Tab-separated table of C-alpha atoms and ligand atoms in Angstrom:
chain	number	residue	atom	x	y	z
A	209	MET	CA	21.768	-11.929	-5.237
A	210	TYR	CA	18.627	-13.848	-6.950
A	211	THR	CA	18.675	-16.290	-7.565
A	212	LEU	CA	15.911	-17.934	-10.283
A	213	ARG	CA	16.043	-20.725	-8.465
A	214	VAL	CA	16.020	-18.796	-4.255
A	215	LEU	CA	14.159	-16.207	-6.362
A	216	LEU	CA	10.652	-19.234	-7.454
A	217	ASN	CA	11.280	-20.878	-3.500
A	218	ARG	CA	10.351	-17.117	-2.592
A	219	TYR	CA	7.912	-16.754	-4.436
A	220	TRP	CA	6.242	-20.283	-4.107
A	221	LEU	CA	6.248	-20.130	0.336
A	222	MET	CA	4.724	-16.407	-0.395
A	223	GLN	CA	2.114	-18.594	-1.867
A	224	GLN	CA	1.208	-20.556	1.185
A	225	THR	CA	-0.624	-17.380	3.256
A	226	PRO	CA	-4.052	-17.794	3.584
A	227	PHE	CA	-4.966	-15.149	1.047
A	228	SER	CA	-2.136	-13.534	-1.513
A	229	PRO	CA	-4.157	-10.521	-2.784
A	230	ILE	CA	-1.989	-10.319	-5.697
A	231	ARG	CA	-0.915	-13.372	-7.578
A	232	TRP	CA	0.964	-14.867	-10.237
A	233	HIS	CA	-0.401	-18.696	-12.134
A	234	ASP	CA	-0.480	-19.980	-14.804
A	235	ASN	CA	0.448	-16.902	-16.881
A	236	HIS	CA	-2.025	-14.322	-15.662
A	237	LEU	CA	-2.040	-12.336	-12.769
A	238	TYR	CA	-5.670	-12.852	-10.079
A	239	LEU	CA	-6.234	-10.275	-7.572
A	240	LEU	CA	-8.701	-10.673	-5.175
A	241	ASP	CA	-10.975	-8.325	-5.628
A	242	GLN	CA	-10.894	-6.183	-2.467
A	243	ARG	CA	-14.279	-4.664	-3.584
A	244	LEU	CA	-16.263	-7.150	-2.257
A	245	LEU	CA	-14.551	-7.965	0.351
A	246	PRO	CA	-15.403	-9.047	3.588
A	247	GLU	CA	-17.810	-11.017	2.765
A	248	LYS	CA	-16.543	-12.779	-0.726
A	249	GLN	CA	-13.576	-13.673	-1.653
A	250	GLN	CA	-13.309	-13.725	-6.216
A	251	GLU	CA	-10.357	-12.968	-7.851
A	252	LEU	CA	-9.748	-11.202	-10.726
A	253	VAL	CA	-7.449	-11.777	-13.510
A	254	CYS	CA	-6.163	-10.054	-15.603
A	255	GLN	CA	-4.615	-10.780	-18.805
A	256	THR	CA	-3.525	-7.466	-20.013
A	257	LEU	CA	-2.054	-4.536	-18.533
A	258	GLU	CA	-4.769	-2.128	-19.258
A	259	GLN	CA	-7.184	-4.700	-17.614
A	260	ALA	CA	-5.338	-4.032	-14.833
A	261	ALA	CA	-4.595	-0.687	-14.464
A	262	THR	CA	-8.099	-0.952	-14.101
A	263	ALA	CA	-8.262	-2.481	-11.356
A	264	ILE	CA	-6.394	-0.477	-9.745
A	265	SER	CA	-8.720	2.180	-11.074
A	266	ASP	CA	-11.316	0.185	-9.533
A	267	LEU	CA	-9.630	-0.351	-6.230
A	268	VAL	CA	-9.713	-3.677	-7.194
A	269	VAL	CA	-6.787	-3.495	-5.766
A	270	ARG	CA	-5.355	-0.601	-3.511
A	271	GLY	CA	-2.626	0.356	-1.230
A	272	ALA	CA	0.337	1.900	-2.420
A	273	PRO	CA	2.881	-1.577	-3.179
A	274	ALA	CA	0.475	-3.967	-3.878
A	275	ILE	CA	-0.007	-0.746	-6.620
A	276	GLY	CA	3.207	-0.602	-7.931
A	277	ILE	CA	4.485	-4.723	-6.750
A	278	THR	CA	0.426	-4.841	-10.059
A	279	ALA	CA	2.279	-2.281	-12.158
A	280	ALA	CA	5.389	-3.722	-12.560
A	281	TYR	CA	3.280	-7.425	-13.583
A	282	ALA	CA	0.860	-5.029	-15.815
A	283	VAL	CA	4.441	-3.810	-17.548
A	284	TYR	CA	5.051	-7.482	-18.634
A	285	LEU	CA	1.633	-8.379	-20.174
A	286	GLY	CA	1.978	-4.877	-22.008
A	287	PHE	CA	4.955	-5.572	-23.931
A	288	ARG	CA	3.862	-9.441	-24.187
A	289	GLN	CA	0.556	-7.577	-26.108
A	290	SER	CA	2.816	-5.502	-27.936
A	291	ARG	CA	4.460	-8.608	-29.412
A	292	GLN	CA	1.482	-10.575	-30.859
A	293	ASP	CA	0.139	-7.418	-31.514
A	294	PRO	CA	3.021	-4.656	-33.695
A	295	ALA	CA	0.339	-2.543	-33.600
A	296	TYR	CA	-0.129	-1.880	-29.789
A	297	ASP	CA	1.197	1.031	-28.251
A	298	LEU	CA	3.311	-0.255	-25.448
A	299	ASP	CA	4.514	4.000	-23.911
A	300	ALA	CA	0.927	5.182	-24.577
A	301	ALA	CA	-0.182	2.151	-22.724
A	302	LEU	CA	3.231	2.613	-19.542
A	303	GLU	CA	1.566	6.249	-19.876
A	304	PHE	CA	-2.179	5.057	-19.350
A	305	LEU	CA	-0.930	2.572	-16.302
A	306	THR	CA	1.948	5.331	-14.949
A	307	LYS	CA	-1.850	7.408	-14.865
A	308	ALA	CA	-4.028	4.764	-12.849
A	309	ARG	CA	-4.105	6.626	-9.739
A	310	PRO	CA	-2.035	10.204	-9.637
A	311	THR	CA	-1.428	9.976	-5.743
A	312	ALA	CA	0.720	6.510	-4.553
A	313	VAL	CA	4.451	6.673	-5.356
A	314	ASN	CA	5.603	3.572	-5.100
A	315	LEU	CA	3.361	2.734	-9.249
A	316	ALA	CA	5.246	5.535	-11.457
A	317	TRP	CA	8.462	3.734	-9.189
A	318	ALA	CA	7.619	0.314	-10.499
A	319	VAL	CA	7.382	1.181	-13.998
A	320	SER	CA	10.425	3.008	-13.974
A	321	GLU	CA	12.226	-0.225	-12.475
A	322	GLN	CA	10.778	-2.019	-15.242
A	323	LYS	CA	11.033	0.894	-17.794
A	324	LYS	CA	14.652	0.029	-17.162
A	325	ILE	CA	14.576	-3.630	-18.749
A	326	LEU	CA	13.025	-2.207	-21.736
A	327	GLN	CA	15.527	0.177	-22.979
A	328	VAL	CA	17.980	-2.748	-23.414
A	329	GLU	CA	15.743	-4.791	-25.209
A	330	SER	CA	17.255	-8.337	-26.087
A	331	GLU	CA	15.644	-11.505	-26.939
A	332	ASN	CA	15.641	-12.019	-22.713
A	333	THR	CA	12.745	-8.978	-22.286
A	334	ALA	CA	10.059	-11.342	-21.210
A	335	GLU	CA	11.451	-13.258	-19.688
A	336	MET	CA	13.424	-10.562	-17.381
A	337	LEU	CA	10.209	-8.036	-16.948
A	338	LEU	CA	8.706	-11.286	-15.267
A	339	VAL	CA	11.602	-12.288	-13.601
A	340	ASN	CA	11.591	-8.380	-12.148
A	341	ALA	CA	8.343	-8.251	-11.512
A	342	LYS	CA	8.697	-11.325	-9.260
A	343	LYS	CA	10.917	-9.914	-7.338
A	344	ILE	CA	10.121	-7.043	-6.545
A	345	HIS	CA	7.061	-8.187	-5.171
A	346	VAL	CA	9.261	-11.574	-3.260
A	347	LYS	CA	11.359	-8.551	-2.178
A	348	ASP	CA	8.317	-6.451	-0.838
A	349	ILE	CA	7.029	-8.536	1.739
A	350	GLU	CA	11.024	-9.214	2.889
A	351	HIS	CA	10.989	-5.323	3.636
A	352	ASN	CA	7.528	-5.375	5.032
A	353	GLN	CA	8.898	-8.336	8.014
A	354	LEU	CA	11.905	-6.077	8.461
A	355	MET	CA	10.321	-2.750	9.622
A	356	GLY	CA	7.655	-5.077	10.977
A	357	ASP	CA	11.129	-5.962	13.716
A	358	PHE	CA	12.029	-2.851	13.543
A	359	GLY	CA	8.851	-1.329	13.576
A	360	ALA	CA	7.610	-3.024	17.196
A	361	GLU	CA	11.167	-2.215	18.765
A	362	LEU	CA	9.650	1.050	19.515
A	363	ILE	CA	6.821	-0.910	20.832
A	364	LYS	CA	6.782	-0.425	24.618
A	365	PRO	CA	5.043	-4.224	26.926
A	366	GLY	CA	1.084	-3.496	26.956
A	367	SER	CA	0.780	-0.472	24.340
A	368	ARG	CA	-2.618	-0.268	22.629
A	369	VAL	CA	-2.981	1.068	19.574
A	370	LEU	CA	-4.727	2.806	16.720
A	371	THR	CA	-3.966	2.026	12.453
A	372	HIS	CA	-6.080	3.792	9.794
A	373	CYS	CA	-7.197	2.296	6.405
A	374	ASN	CA	-5.889	-0.527	5.347
A	375	ALA	CA	-1.513	-1.013	5.303
A	376	GLY	CA	-1.562	-4.437	6.135
A	377	ALA	CA	-0.658	-7.992	3.667
A	378	LEU	CA	-3.554	-6.874	1.626
A	379	ALA	CA	-1.580	-3.169	-0.107
A	380	THR	CA	1.302	-5.085	-0.023
A	381	GLY	CA	2.563	-7.431	-1.475
A	382	GLY	CA	2.133	-9.909	1.476
A	383	TYR	CA	2.399	-9.361	5.917
A	384	GLY	CA	1.838	-5.278	5.111
A	385	THR	CA	3.441	-1.624	6.841
A	386	ALA	CA	1.590	-0.321	9.740
A	387	LEU	CA	0.370	-4.043	9.770
A	388	GLY	CA	3.324	-5.477	9.635
A	389	VAL	CA	4.901	-3.745	12.816
A	390	ILE	CA	0.932	-4.688	14.920
A	391	ARG	CA	1.936	-8.364	13.774
A	392	SER	CA	5.451	-8.200	15.024
A	393	ALA	CA	4.538	-6.166	17.571
A	394	TRP	CA	1.785	-8.769	18.513
A	395	ALA	CA	3.752	-11.412	18.348
A	396	ALA	CA	6.618	-10.255	20.111
A	397	GLN	CA	3.866	-9.123	22.712
A	398	LYS	CA	3.921	-6.124	23.211
A	399	LEU	CA	0.332	-4.831	22.237
A	400	GLU	CA	-2.559	-4.958	24.823
A	401	CYS	CA	-5.294	-3.089	22.204
A	402	VAL	CA	-5.036	-3.128	18.749
A	403	PHE	CA	-7.829	-0.596	17.327
A	404	ALA	CA	-8.929	0.309	13.432
A	405	SER	CA	-9.956	3.118	12.179
A	406	GLU	CA	-13.170	2.475	10.126
A	407	THR	CA	-12.064	5.106	7.126
A	408	ARG	CA	-15.076	6.514	5.378
A	409	PRO	CA	-15.773	5.699	2.789
A	410	TRP	CA	-14.644	2.489	0.938
A	411	LEU	CA	-13.855	2.028	5.237
A	412	GLN	CA	-10.734	-0.478	4.535
A	413	GLY	CA	-10.094	-0.106	7.978
A	414	LEU	CA	-13.639	-1.846	9.082
A	415	ARG	CA	-13.516	-4.868	6.086
A	416	LEU	CA	-9.904	-5.111	5.611
A	417	THR	CA	-7.603	-3.927	7.973
A	418	ALA	CA	-9.863	-5.551	10.835
A	419	TRP	CA	-10.905	-8.657	9.240
A	420	GLU	CA	-6.917	-9.711	8.528
A	421	LEU	CA	-6.053	-9.347	12.161
A	422	ALA	CA	-8.597	-11.598	13.008
A	423	GLN	CA	-7.441	-13.874	10.832
A	424	ASP	CA	-4.734	-13.854	12.068
A	425	GLY	CA	-6.579	-13.587	15.478
A	426	ILE	CA	-5.346	-10.548	16.393
A	427	GLU	CA	-8.319	-9.542	19.034
A	428	VAL	CA	-9.306	-5.862	17.415
A	429	ASP	CA	-11.518	-2.673	17.733
A	430	VAL	CA	-12.911	-0.438	15.314
A	431	ILE	CA	-13.933	2.678	15.836
A	432	THR	CA	-15.714	5.585	13.814
A	433	GLU	CA	-12.873	8.260	12.644
A	434	GLY	CA	-15.006	10.498	14.330
A	435	ALA	CA	-15.130	8.494	18.105
A	436	VAL	CA	-10.518	9.515	17.624
A	437	SER	CA	-9.714	12.463	19.947
A	438	SER	CA	-12.377	9.978	22.728
A	439	LEU	CA	-10.159	7.266	21.870
A	440	PHE	CA	-7.331	9.079	22.649
A	441	SER	CA	-8.286	11.151	25.711
A	442	GLN	CA	-10.055	8.142	27.722
A	443	GLN	CA	-8.305	4.487	25.830
A	444	ASN	CA	-4.736	5.274	26.905
A	445	ILE	CA	-3.478	5.213	23.406
A	446	GLN	CA	0.663	4.775	22.760
A	447	TRP	CA	0.380	4.166	18.586
A	448	VAL	CA	-1.287	5.635	16.000
A	449	ILE	CA	0.918	4.039	13.215
A	450	VAL	CA	-0.142	4.165	9.524
A	451	GLY	CA	1.700	3.756	5.777
A	452	ALA	CA	2.267	6.366	3.660
A	453	ASP	CA	1.317	6.351	0.183
A	454	ARG	CA	4.518	8.968	-0.163
A	455	VAL	CA	6.530	10.189	2.172
A	456	CYS	CA	8.698	13.521	0.829
A	457	ALA	CA	11.901	14.569	0.506
A	458	ASN	CA	11.623	16.670	3.853
A	459	GLY	CA	9.091	14.149	5.775
A	460	ASP	CA	5.557	14.787	4.513
A	461	VAL	CA	3.722	11.510	4.382
A	462	ILE	CA	1.358	11.732	2.438
A	463	ASN	CA	-1.444	8.303	3.442
A	464	LYS	CA	-5.260	8.275	3.057
A	465	VAL	CA	-7.816	10.674	4.529
A	466	GLY	CA	-7.724	11.261	7.731
A	467	THR	CA	-3.771	10.985	8.101
A	468	ALA	CA	-3.004	14.462	9.023
A	469	ASN	CA	-6.990	14.513	11.986
A	470	LEU	CA	-4.869	11.914	13.619
A	471	ALA	CA	-1.602	13.131	13.772
A	472	ILE	CA	-2.182	16.611	14.806
A	473	LEU	CA	-5.117	14.984	17.364
A	474	ALA	CA	-1.685	12.732	18.194
A	475	ARG	CA	-0.025	16.104	19.137
A	476	HIS	CA	-2.214	17.050	21.249
A	477	TYR	CA	-3.447	14.061	23.275
A	478	GLY	CA	0.212	12.931	23.563
A	479	VAL	CA	0.627	10.115	21.544
A	480	SER	CA	3.138	9.207	19.220
A	481	PHE	CA	2.892	8.813	15.403
A	482	MET	CA	4.356	5.961	13.191
A	483	VAL	CA	5.234	6.256	9.867
A	484	VAL	CA	6.029	2.594	8.092
A	485	ALA	CA	7.461	2.906	4.559
A	486	PRO	CA	9.600	0.948	1.680
A	487	LEU	CA	11.674	3.132	-0.108
A	488	SER	CA	10.237	2.445	-3.159
A	489	THR	CA	7.548	5.168	-0.631
A	490	ILE	CA	10.016	7.681	-0.739
A	491	ASP	CA	10.256	9.423	-2.900
A	492	THR	CA	12.977	12.561	-2.813
A	493	ALA	CA	12.320	14.083	-6.081
A	494	THR	CA	9.354	15.925	-4.548
A	495	GLU	CA	10.558	18.731	-1.611
A	496	SER	CA	7.277	18.886	0.010
A	497	GLY	CA	3.557	17.166	0.576
A	498	GLU	CA	1.741	20.499	-0.953
A	499	LEU	CA	3.311	19.708	-4.783
A	500	VAL	CA	1.751	15.622	-4.900
A	501	PRO	CA	-1.335	14.913	-6.562
A	502	ILE	CA	-4.431	14.586	-4.210
A	503	GLU	CA	-7.029	12.139	-6.151
A	504	GLN	CA	-10.713	13.314	-6.483
A	505	ARG	CA	-12.618	10.708	-6.052
A	506	GLU	CA	-16.031	10.105	-7.440
A	507	GLN	CA	-18.497	11.931	-5.144
A	508	SER	CA	-20.026	8.449	-6.065
A	509	GLU	CA	-18.548	6.997	-2.806
A	510	ILE	CA	-19.978	9.558	-0.458
A	511	LEU	CA	-23.360	10.284	-1.836
A	512	GLY	CA	-24.538	6.986	-2.449
A	513	THR	CA	-27.955	6.759	-4.534
A	514	TYR	CA	-30.117	8.467	-2.830
A	515	TYR	CA	-28.745	12.462	-2.952
A	516	GLN	CA	-27.245	11.485	-7.196
A	517	SER	CA	-30.292	11.540	-8.525
A	518	GLU	CA	-31.947	13.864	-6.073
A	519	ASN	CA	-28.981	16.454	-7.729
A	520	ARG	CA	-29.469	18.779	-5.090
A	521	VAL	CA	-26.258	18.204	-2.827
A	522	SER	CA	-21.969	16.971	-3.525
A	523	ALA	CA	-19.660	15.951	-2.062
A	524	TRP	CA	-15.905	17.391	-2.549
A	525	ASN	CA	-13.656	13.931	-1.754
A	526	PRO	CA	-10.282	13.709	-1.759
A	527	VAL	CA	-8.857	10.341	-0.708
A	528	PHE	CA	-5.261	11.867	0.794
A	529	ASP	CA	-3.818	14.006	2.891
A	530	LEU	CA	-0.791	15.563	4.120
A	531	THR	CA	1.208	15.202	7.346
A	532	PRO	CA	3.629	17.709	7.986
A	533	ALA	CA	6.759	16.683	8.046
A	534	GLY	CA	6.385	17.956	12.048
A	535	LEU	CA	4.237	15.704	12.989
A	536	VAL	CA	5.799	12.486	12.854
A	537	SER	CA	7.315	11.107	15.428
A	538	ALA	CA	9.450	8.076	13.324
A	539	LEU	CA	9.281	6.459	9.873
A	540	VAL	CA	10.327	3.098	9.712
A	541	THR	CA	11.718	1.596	6.189
A	542	GLU	CA	13.221	-1.547	5.266
A	543	LYS	CA	16.713	-0.027	6.727
A	544	GLY	CA	16.185	0.944	10.049
A	545	VAL	CA	14.110	4.079	12.056
A	546	VAL	CA	14.605	7.825	11.297
A	547	LEU	CA	13.436	9.427	14.347
A	548	SER	CA	11.525	12.733	13.541
A	549	PRO	CA	12.039	12.787	10.255
A	550	ASP	CA	13.411	16.185	8.345
A	551	LYS	CA	14.885	16.398	4.799
A	552	GLN	CA	19.304	15.740	6.121
A	553	LYS	CA	18.011	13.162	8.197
A	554	ILE	CA	15.886	11.627	5.522
A	555	THR	CA	19.302	11.696	3.122
A	556	ASP	CA	21.192	10.132	5.375
A	557	HIS	CA	19.429	6.976	6.149
A	558	LEU	CA	19.239	6.597	2.024
A	559	ARG	CA	22.648	7.048	2.003
A	560	LEU	CA	23.011	4.059	5.295
A	561	LYS	CA	24.356	0.987	3.481
B	864	LIG	O1	-7.111	4.915	-1.158
B	864	LIG	P1	-6.148	2.604	-1.221
B	864	LIG	O2	-7.118	2.192	-0.176
B	864	LIG	O3	-5.271	3.040	-1.975
B	864	LIG	O4	-5.219	4.170	0.327
B	864	LIG	C1	-4.284	2.847	0.210
B	864	LIG	C2	-3.213	4.070	1.810
B	864	LIG	O5	-3.828	5.278	2.357
B	864	LIG	C3	-2.142	3.302	2.972
B	864	LIG	O6	-2.060	3.552	3.755
B	864	LIG	C4	-1.078	3.721	2.387
B	864	LIG	O7	-0.960	3.261	0.565
B	864	LIG	C5	-0.049	2.316	2.450
B	864	LIG	S1	-0.784	0.463	1.941
B	864	LIG	C6	0.617	-0.223	3.328
C-alpha cells in the first residue's frame, strides 16, 4: 500500500527527470506542449477540466497513458470547479473530458477510476482525487520500468529494432512503453541500432521519439514510413517494438496509423513484432478491433494550407489502425510477457497475481 509519504517521495523523484510531460505544481496542471517540440520546450498551464480536455484533443499531451494521467488530474480540477460554482455541471464536464479523444482507452479508464471516488463523496473527496491522480501517474512510471525489463529480456544482444510514433516518456508518465523496452535493452547493451519511423502527419517519430532517444544518448536513425519494406529487406531488423492505444479482449491491437503496415511487412520478412502496453490499455469489454472507434482528424493536418484554399483536393485522415492479434509475436505488460496473444492467453494473464 502507498503511504502518502512514499507517494510524495516518489512523486518528487519523478519530477527530477530532464523533462516531464505532465507536472502537478502549485495546484495547477502543467503540460509540456508537444506540438512545439523539439524546437521549443514550453508548458501549458491548466486550471480547469475544460483546459485539460482541450489540451488532450489538440495534442498538447498525447499518447494513451499520458492522456489517462492528464484526465485523472482533470477530474480533480473539475471537482474543484464544482465546489467553487454550484451551477457547474460535473457530469457533463466528465462526459466532455471522456470524449476528448475516442480511441485511447486509458482516458475512459482514468475517468472511471476517479468516478469510483466521486461515488462515495465525503469531505476528503478533493484530496482523495488528487492523491489518486498522483498515484496513477507514479504507478504508470513504475509499470513502464517493469515492462522495459520484461521486454528487454526478449531481445538478443546485437539486435536492430524499429519503433513507430512515440511510445516514450512523452507518451506516458515517464520512461515509456515501447521506448521503455528500448531504454532497458540499450542499458543492457543489447541494441546495435534503433530506427524510428517519422509518423505522418504529426511526425511523433521524428519530433518526439528521436528527440527523447538523442537526449538519452541512444543512437537513432529516422526513416520515412515508405522506407519500411527496404529497411526490413536490407537492414537485418529483429524486432518492431510499438505501444498501443487499446488492446482488445482477443489481442487485436489499435495503435498509431501505420502500425498495421509494419506488422504485415514484419510477418513477410520474418521480423518479430512486440506490443508494449500497461493493463490500463487492455480493454476486455471490447471483443475485437473492429469495434473500436478510430479517431478521424481534420484533413488540414495532411493537406496544409495550399490545398485547403484551393478546395479541390481533400484528405482521409484516420489516425489509428488495427493490427490483428495473429500478427503480434509478444504482448508485454507490467505482469510479464504473453507470447502470440489470443483471448485465452490474455484472460489467463489478467488473472495472474
Ligand atoms: O496520436 P497520438 O500521438 O496520441 O498516438 C500515440 C500512439 O499511437 C502511441 O503509440 C500509443 O498511444 C501508445 S503510447 C505509450
